[in-house]
Amino acid sequence: MEIRLGPVIMPETLSERPVVIAGPCSAESEEQVLQTAKELSEIGVKIFRAGIWKPRTKPGGFEGVGSKGLSWLKKVKAETGMLVSTEVANREHVFEALKAGIDILWIGARTSVNPFAVQEIADALKGTDVPVLVKNPVNPDIELWIGAIQRLYNAGLRRIGAIHRGFSSYDRKLYRNLPLWHIPIELKRRIPDICIFCDPSHIGGRRELISPLAQQAMDLNMNGLFVESHVRPEEALSDAAQQLTPDALECIIGHLVIRDTNQTTENLVDLRREIDRIDSSILELFAKRMRISGEIGVYKKEHEMPVLQSSRYDEVLKDRIRTGKALDLSDEFISTVFRDIHQESVRLQLSVMNGEAMNGRTMLL
């Protein structure tokens, strides 16, 4: 399905990178909202964000002030001239937000993972032209992300954008949510018109990580930043550790390096041709490796051996990581590549076991 989108925000705003959408994780009080908006407006932010309804992992936490907070956003718009945005998670949220004149809506990661919820929102938005930003689902499933966008598109919306906020993992390590940059890159490849914002606040989970993550997003040519900012972040009722003061945000934005995307790439032609030749060689070697895996599958079937032999896989992976390290290749890269190779080998050998076709020919077993 081809998706052709219009501008999420006015073209003159989108022409300058980064487009910054900023504001507190949650609207907590009228004073907090208006003061934050005023300070953000003074540093040049044109789009204000604040959560009115807040889905929490467990009950008992601060779940937002509800509909009364929409009037605070209306005051922000009236007093600063900023566009205002908030998150919606169901049909009632949509109706309340539209009635209050909210300029931009976003669908959160806990909602975009649920096709029923997204469809409910899409149905509620039929006949409107309000811009909607879709956060990636909590799990790294690009089809689910694209599916949410398609549901809105099928409802007649054309001003649809995306927010990359990272992906949940039981093993978080440095980040609250893993960036997995290849997923938004693939989204842009499949929907070239889409405007993508990066949410470094949710990816990092700590304010000191926001600056390097914002720079990476710009280096990957993302359109803008979706950042949490609070006048007193240490007092925030939700996500205090990842919110910035407006002054800190101004400093980060001021130090971003924005690469020139209009430069010619003629000088890269020879290097790219060399990469093309190497890639062809790699594909030929992959094909050869899989043919050998198929032969191993035949042998295992004839001798009634199981396909999966974990000790062999562990031995191979350790050896390849060791070899890769000597070639200045990262452990993570080698692990990812050979994990995928192993999965394809197992799939192929299972096909052989079931007497299915291999490389276009039926295996004669």
C-alpha positions as CSV (number, residue, x, y, z in Angstrom):
1,M,0.0,0.0,0.0
2,E,1.5,3.3,-1.1
3,I,1.1,6.1,1.5
4,R,1.5,9.7,0.3
5,L,1.4,12.2,3.0
6,G,1.1,16.0,3.2
7,P,3.1,18.3,5.6
8,V,2.4,17.6,9.3
9,I,3.1,21.2,10.2
10,M,3.3,24.3,8.0
11,P,6.1,23.9,5.4
12,E,7.9,27.1,6.5
13,T,8.4,25.5,9.9
14,L,9.4,22.1,8.7
15,S,12.0,23.7,6.4
16,E,14.2,24.5,9.4
17,R,15.8,21.6,11.3
18,P,15.3,20.7,13.9
19,V,11.6,21.4,14.4
20,V,11.3,21.3,18.2
21,I,8.1,20.2,20.1
22,A,8.7,20.6,23.8
23,G,6.9,20.8,27.1
24,P,6.4,18.8,30.3
25,C,5.7,15.1,30.4
26,S,2.5,15.9,32.2
27,A,0.5,19.0,32.7
28,E,0.5,19.3,36.5
29,S,-0.9,22.7,37.2
30,E,-1.9,25.8,35.3
31,E,1.0,27.7,36.7
32,Q,3.5,25.0,35.7
33,V,2.1,24.7,32.2
34,L,2.0,28.5,31.5
35,Q,5.4,29.2,33.0
36,T,7.1,26.3,31.1
37,A,5.4,27.5,27.8
38,K,6.4,31.1,28.4
39,E,10.1,30.1,28.9
40,L,10.1,27.7,25.9
41,S,8.5,30.4,23.7
42,E,11.3,32.8,24.7
43,I,13.9,30.4,23.4
44,G,12.1,30.0,20.1
45,V,10.1,26.8,20.5
46,K,6.9,27.1,18.5
47,I,5.1,23.9,19.4
48,F,4.2,23.1,23.0
49,R,3.5,19.5,24.3
50,A,2.0,18.3,27.5
51,G,0.4,15.0,28.6
52,I,-3.2,15.5,29.8
53,W,-4.0,11.8,30.2
54,K,-1.0,9.7,31.3
55,P,-1.0,5.9,30.9
56,R,1.1,4.5,33.7
57,T,2.6,1.1,34.0
58,K,1.0,0.4,37.4
59,P,-2.0,1.9,39.1
60,G,-1.4,4.5,41.8
61,G,0.9,6.7,39.9
62,F,0.1,10.2,38.6
63,E,-2.2,9.6,35.6
64,G,-2.7,13.2,34.5
65,V,-5.1,15.9,35.4
66,G,-7.6,15.0,32.7
67,S,-9.8,17.2,30.6
68,K,-9.4,20.3,32.8
69,G,-5.8,20.6,31.6
70,L,-7.0,21.3,28.1
71,S,-8.1,24.8,29.2
72,W,-4.5,25.4,30.3
73,L,-3.2,24.5,26.8
74,K,-5.8,26.9,25.3
75,K,-4.3,29.6,27.5
76,V,-0.8,28.7,26.3
77,K,-2.0,29.1,22.7
78,A,-3.7,32.4,23.5
79,E,-0.9,33.9,25.5
80,T,2.2,32.7,23.6
81,G,0.9,32.0,20.0
82,M,2.4,28.5,20.2
83,L,0.7,25.5,18.7
84,V,-0.3,23.0,21.3
85,S,-0.3,19.2,21.3
86,T,-1.3,16.4,23.6
87,E,-1.6,12.6,23.6
88,V,-4.8,10.7,22.9
89,A,-5.5,7.1,23.7
90,N,-9.2,6.6,22.9
91,R,-12.2,8.1,21.2
92,E,-13.2,10.3,24.2
93,H,-9.7,11.8,24.3
94,V,-10.0,12.7,20.6
95,F,-13.4,14.4,21.0
96,E,-12.2,16.4,24.1
97,A,-9.0,17.5,22.4
98,L,-10.7,18.5,19.2
99,K,-13.4,20.4,21.1
100,A,-10.6,22.3,22.9
101,G,-8.9,23.2,19.6
102,I,-5.7,21.3,20.2
103,D,-3.5,21.7,17.1
104,I,-1.6,18.4,17.0
105,L,-2.3,15.0,18.6
106,W,0.0,12.2,19.2
107,I,-0.6,8.5,19.8
108,G,1.6,7.0,22.5
109,A,3.7,3.8,22.4
110,R,1.3,1.9,24.6
111,T,-1.6,2.7,22.3
112,S,0.2,2.3,18.9
113,V,0.9,-1.3,19.9
114,N,-2.9,-2.0,20.0
115,P,-4.6,-2.1,16.6
116,F,-8.1,-1.9,18.2
117,A,-7.2,1.3,20.0
118,V,-5.6,2.9,17.0
119,Q,-8.6,2.0,14.8
120,E,-10.9,3.6,17.4
121,I,-8.9,6.8,17.3
122,A,-8.8,6.7,13.5
123,D,-12.6,6.4,13.3
124,A,-13.0,9.3,15.7
125,L,-10.7,11.5,13.5
126,K,-12.6,10.8,10.2
127,G,-13.4,14.0,8.4
128,T,-10.8,16.1,10.3
129,D,-7.5,17.5,9.1
130,V,-5.7,17.5,12.4
131,P,-2.0,16.5,12.3
132,V,-1.3,13.2,14.2
133,L,2.1,11.9,15.3
134,V,2.4,8.2,15.9
135,K,5.0,7.0,18.4
136,N,6.6,3.6,17.6
137,P,5.1,0.7,19.5
138,V,6.9,-0.4,22.7
139,N,8.1,-3.5,20.9
140,P,10.4,-3.3,17.9
141,D,7.8,-4.2,15.2
142,I,7.9,-1.9,12.2
143,E,4.9,-3.6,10.7
144,L,2.8,-2.6,13.7
145,W,4.1,1.0,13.5
146,I,3.3,1.2,9.8
147,G,-0.1,-0.5,10.4
148,A,-1.0,2.3,12.9
149,I,-0.1,4.9,10.3
150,Q,-2.1,3.0,7.6
151,R,-5.2,3.0,9.9
152,L,-5.1,6.7,10.1
153,Y,-4.4,7.1,6.4
154,N,-7.4,4.9,5.6
155,A,-9.5,7.1,7.7
156,G,-8.7,10.0,5.4
157,L,-5.9,11.7,7.3
158,R,-2.9,12.9,5.4
159,R,-1.0,15.0,7.9
160,I,0.6,12.1,9.7
161,G,4.0,12.0,11.2
162,A,6.1,9.6,13.4
163,I,7.9,9.8,16.7
164,H,10.9,7.6,17.4
165,R,11.0,7.0,21.1
166,G,13.0,3.8,21.3
167,F,12.0,0.3,22.1
168,S,11.5,-1.4,25.5
169,S,13.9,-4.1,26.5
170,Y,14.3,-6.2,29.7
171,D,18.0,-5.5,29.4
172,R,18.1,-1.7,29.2
173,K,21.9,-1.1,29.8
174,L,22.6,2.5,29.0
175,Y,19.2,3.6,27.6
176,R,15.7,3.6,29.0
177,N,14.6,2.4,25.6
178,L,16.9,1.1,22.9
179,P,17.3,3.4,20.0
180,L,17.4,0.7,17.3
181,W,18.0,3.4,14.7
182,H,17.6,1.0,11.8
183,I,13.8,0.8,12.4
184,P,13.0,4.5,11.9
185,I,15.5,4.4,8.9
186,E,13.4,1.6,7.4
187,L,10.2,3.5,8.1
188,K,11.5,6.5,6.1
189,R,12.6,4.2,3.3
190,R,9.1,2.7,3.1
191,I,7.2,5.9,3.6
192,P,9.5,8.6,2.1
193,D,7.0,11.5,2.7
194,I,6.8,10.9,6.5
195,C,8.1,13.5,8.9
196,I,10.0,11.8,11.8
197,F,10.6,13.3,15.2
198,C,13.1,11.8,17.7
199,D,12.1,11.6,21.3
200,P,15.5,11.6,23.1
201,S,13.9,12.0,26.5
202,H,12.2,8.6,26.4
203,I,15.2,6.9,24.6
204,G,17.7,8.1,27.1
205,G,15.6,8.2,30.3
206,R,18.2,10.6,31.8
207,R,18.7,14.3,30.9
208,E,22.4,13.9,30.4
209,L,21.8,11.6,27.4
210,I,19.5,13.9,25.6
211,S,22.2,16.0,23.9
212,P,24.1,13.1,22.2
213,L,20.9,11.4,21.2
214,A,19.5,14.6,19.7
215,Q,22.7,15.0,17.7
216,Q,22.5,11.4,16.4
217,A,18.9,12.1,15.3
218,M,20.1,15.1,13.3
219,D,22.9,13.1,11.8
220,L,20.3,10.6,10.6
221,N,18.4,13.5,9.0
222,M,15.3,13.3,11.2
223,N,13.1,16.3,10.9
224,G,12.8,17.3,14.5
225,L,12.9,16.7,18.3
226,F,10.1,15.8,20.7
227,V,11.5,16.7,24.0
228,E,10.3,16.8,27.6
229,S,10.9,20.2,29.3
230,H,9.8,21.4,32.7
231,V,10.5,24.6,34.7
232,R,11.3,22.5,37.8
233,P,12.1,19.0,36.5
234,E,13.2,17.8,39.9
235,E,9.7,18.4,41.1
236,A,7.9,16.7,38.2
237,L,5.2,14.2,39.0
238,S,6.3,11.9,36.2
239,D,9.6,11.1,34.4
240,A,11.5,13.7,36.5
241,A,14.9,12.2,35.5
242,Q,14.5,12.8,31.8
243,Q,13.1,16.4,31.7
244,L,15.1,19.5,30.9
245,T,14.7,23.1,32.0
246,P,14.0,25.4,29.0
247,D,17.5,26.9,29.5
248,A,19.2,23.5,29.2
249,L,17.1,22.7,26.1
250,E,18.2,26.0,24.5
251,C,21.8,25.1,25.2
252,I,21.4,21.7,23.6
253,I,19.7,23.1,20.5
254,G,22.3,25.8,20.2
255,H,25.1,23.2,20.1
256,L,23.5,20.9,17.5
257,V,25.5,20.4,14.3
258,I,23.1,20.3,11.4
259,R,24.7,18.7,8.4
260,D,24.2,20.0,4.9
261,T,21.8,17.6,3.2
262,N,22.0,19.3,-0.2
263,Q,25.7,18.6,-1.0
264,T,26.5,16.5,-4.1
265,T,27.6,12.9,-3.6
266,E,29.6,12.7,-6.9
267,N,32.8,12.2,-5.1
268,L,31.4,9.0,-3.4
269,V,30.6,7.2,-6.7
270,D,33.8,5.1,-6.8
271,L,33.5,4.1,-3.1
272,R,29.8,3.2,-3.5
273,R,30.7,1.1,-6.6
274,E,33.2,-0.7,-4.4
275,I,30.6,-1.4,-1.8
276,D,28.2,-2.7,-4.5
277,R,30.9,-5.2,-5.6
278,I,31.6,-6.3,-2.0
279,D,27.9,-6.7,-1.3
280,S,27.6,-8.9,-4.4
281,S,30.4,-11.1,-3.1
282,I,28.8,-11.3,0.3
283,L,25.5,-12.4,-1.2
284,E,27.3,-15.1,-3.3
285,L,29.0,-16.3,-0.1
286,F,25.7,-16.3,1.8
287,A,24.1,-18.4,-1.0
288,K,27.0,-20.9,-0.9
289,R,26.8,-21.1,2.9
290,M,23.1,-21.9,2.8
291,R,23.6,-24.6,0.2
292,I,26.0,-26.2,2.6
293,S,23.5,-25.8,5.4
294,G,21.0,-27.6,3.2
295,E,23.4,-30.5,2.7
296,I,23.9,-30.7,6.4
297,G,20.2,-30.9,6.8
298,V,20.0,-33.8,4.4
299,Y,22.7,-35.6,6.4
300,K,20.9,-34.9,9.7
301,K,17.7,-36.3,8.3
302,E,19.3,-39.4,6.9
303,H,20.9,-40.1,10.3
304,E,17.9,-39.0,12.4
305,M,19.8,-36.2,14.1
306,P,18.1,-33.1,15.5
307,V,18.4,-29.8,13.6
308,L,19.3,-27.6,16.5
309,Q,22.7,-28.3,18.2
310,S,23.2,-25.5,20.7
311,S,26.8,-26.4,21.6
312,R,27.9,-26.1,18.0
313,Y,26.1,-22.7,17.6
314,D,27.7,-21.4,20.8
315,E,31.1,-22.5,19.6
316,V,30.6,-20.9,16.2
317,L,29.4,-17.6,17.7
318,K,32.3,-17.3,20.1
319,D,34.8,-18.1,17.3
320,R,33.3,-15.5,14.9
321,I,33.2,-12.8,17.6
322,R,36.8,-13.5,18.4
323,T,37.8,-13.3,14.7
324,G,35.6,-10.2,14.2
325,K,37.3,-8.4,17.1
326,A,40.7,-9.0,15.5
327,L,39.3,-7.3,12.4
328,D,38.0,-4.3,14.4
329,L,34.3,-5.4,14.1
330,S,32.1,-4.9,17.2
331,D,30.9,-7.8,19.2
332,E,27.3,-6.6,18.8
333,F,27.5,-6.4,15.0
334,I,29.0,-9.9,14.7
335,S,26.5,-11.4,17.2
336,T,23.6,-9.8,15.2
337,V,24.9,-11.0,11.8
338,F,25.6,-14.6,12.9
339,R,22.4,-14.9,14.9
340,D,20.5,-14.1,11.7
341,I,22.6,-16.5,9.7
342,H,22.0,-19.2,12.2
343,Q,18.2,-18.6,12.2
344,E,18.1,-18.8,8.4
345,S,20.2,-22.0,8.5
346,V,17.9,-23.6,11.1
347,R,14.8,-22.6,9.0
348,L,16.4,-24.1,5.9
349,Q,17.3,-27.4,7.6
350,L,13.8,-27.6,9.0
351,S,12.5,-27.3,5.5
352,V,14.8,-30.0,4.4
353,M,13.5,-32.2,7.2
354,N,10.0,-31.7,6.0
355,G,10.9,-32.5,2.4
356,E,10.3,-28.9,1.2
357,A,12.0,-27.2,-1.7
358,M,15.5,-25.8,-1.2
359,N,16.8,-23.1,-3.6
360,G,13.9,-23.8,-6.0
361,R,14.5,-27.6,-6.2
362,T,12.8,-30.3,-4.2
363,M,15.3,-32.1,-2.1
364,L,15.6,-35.8,-3.0
365,L,15.9,-37.4,0.4
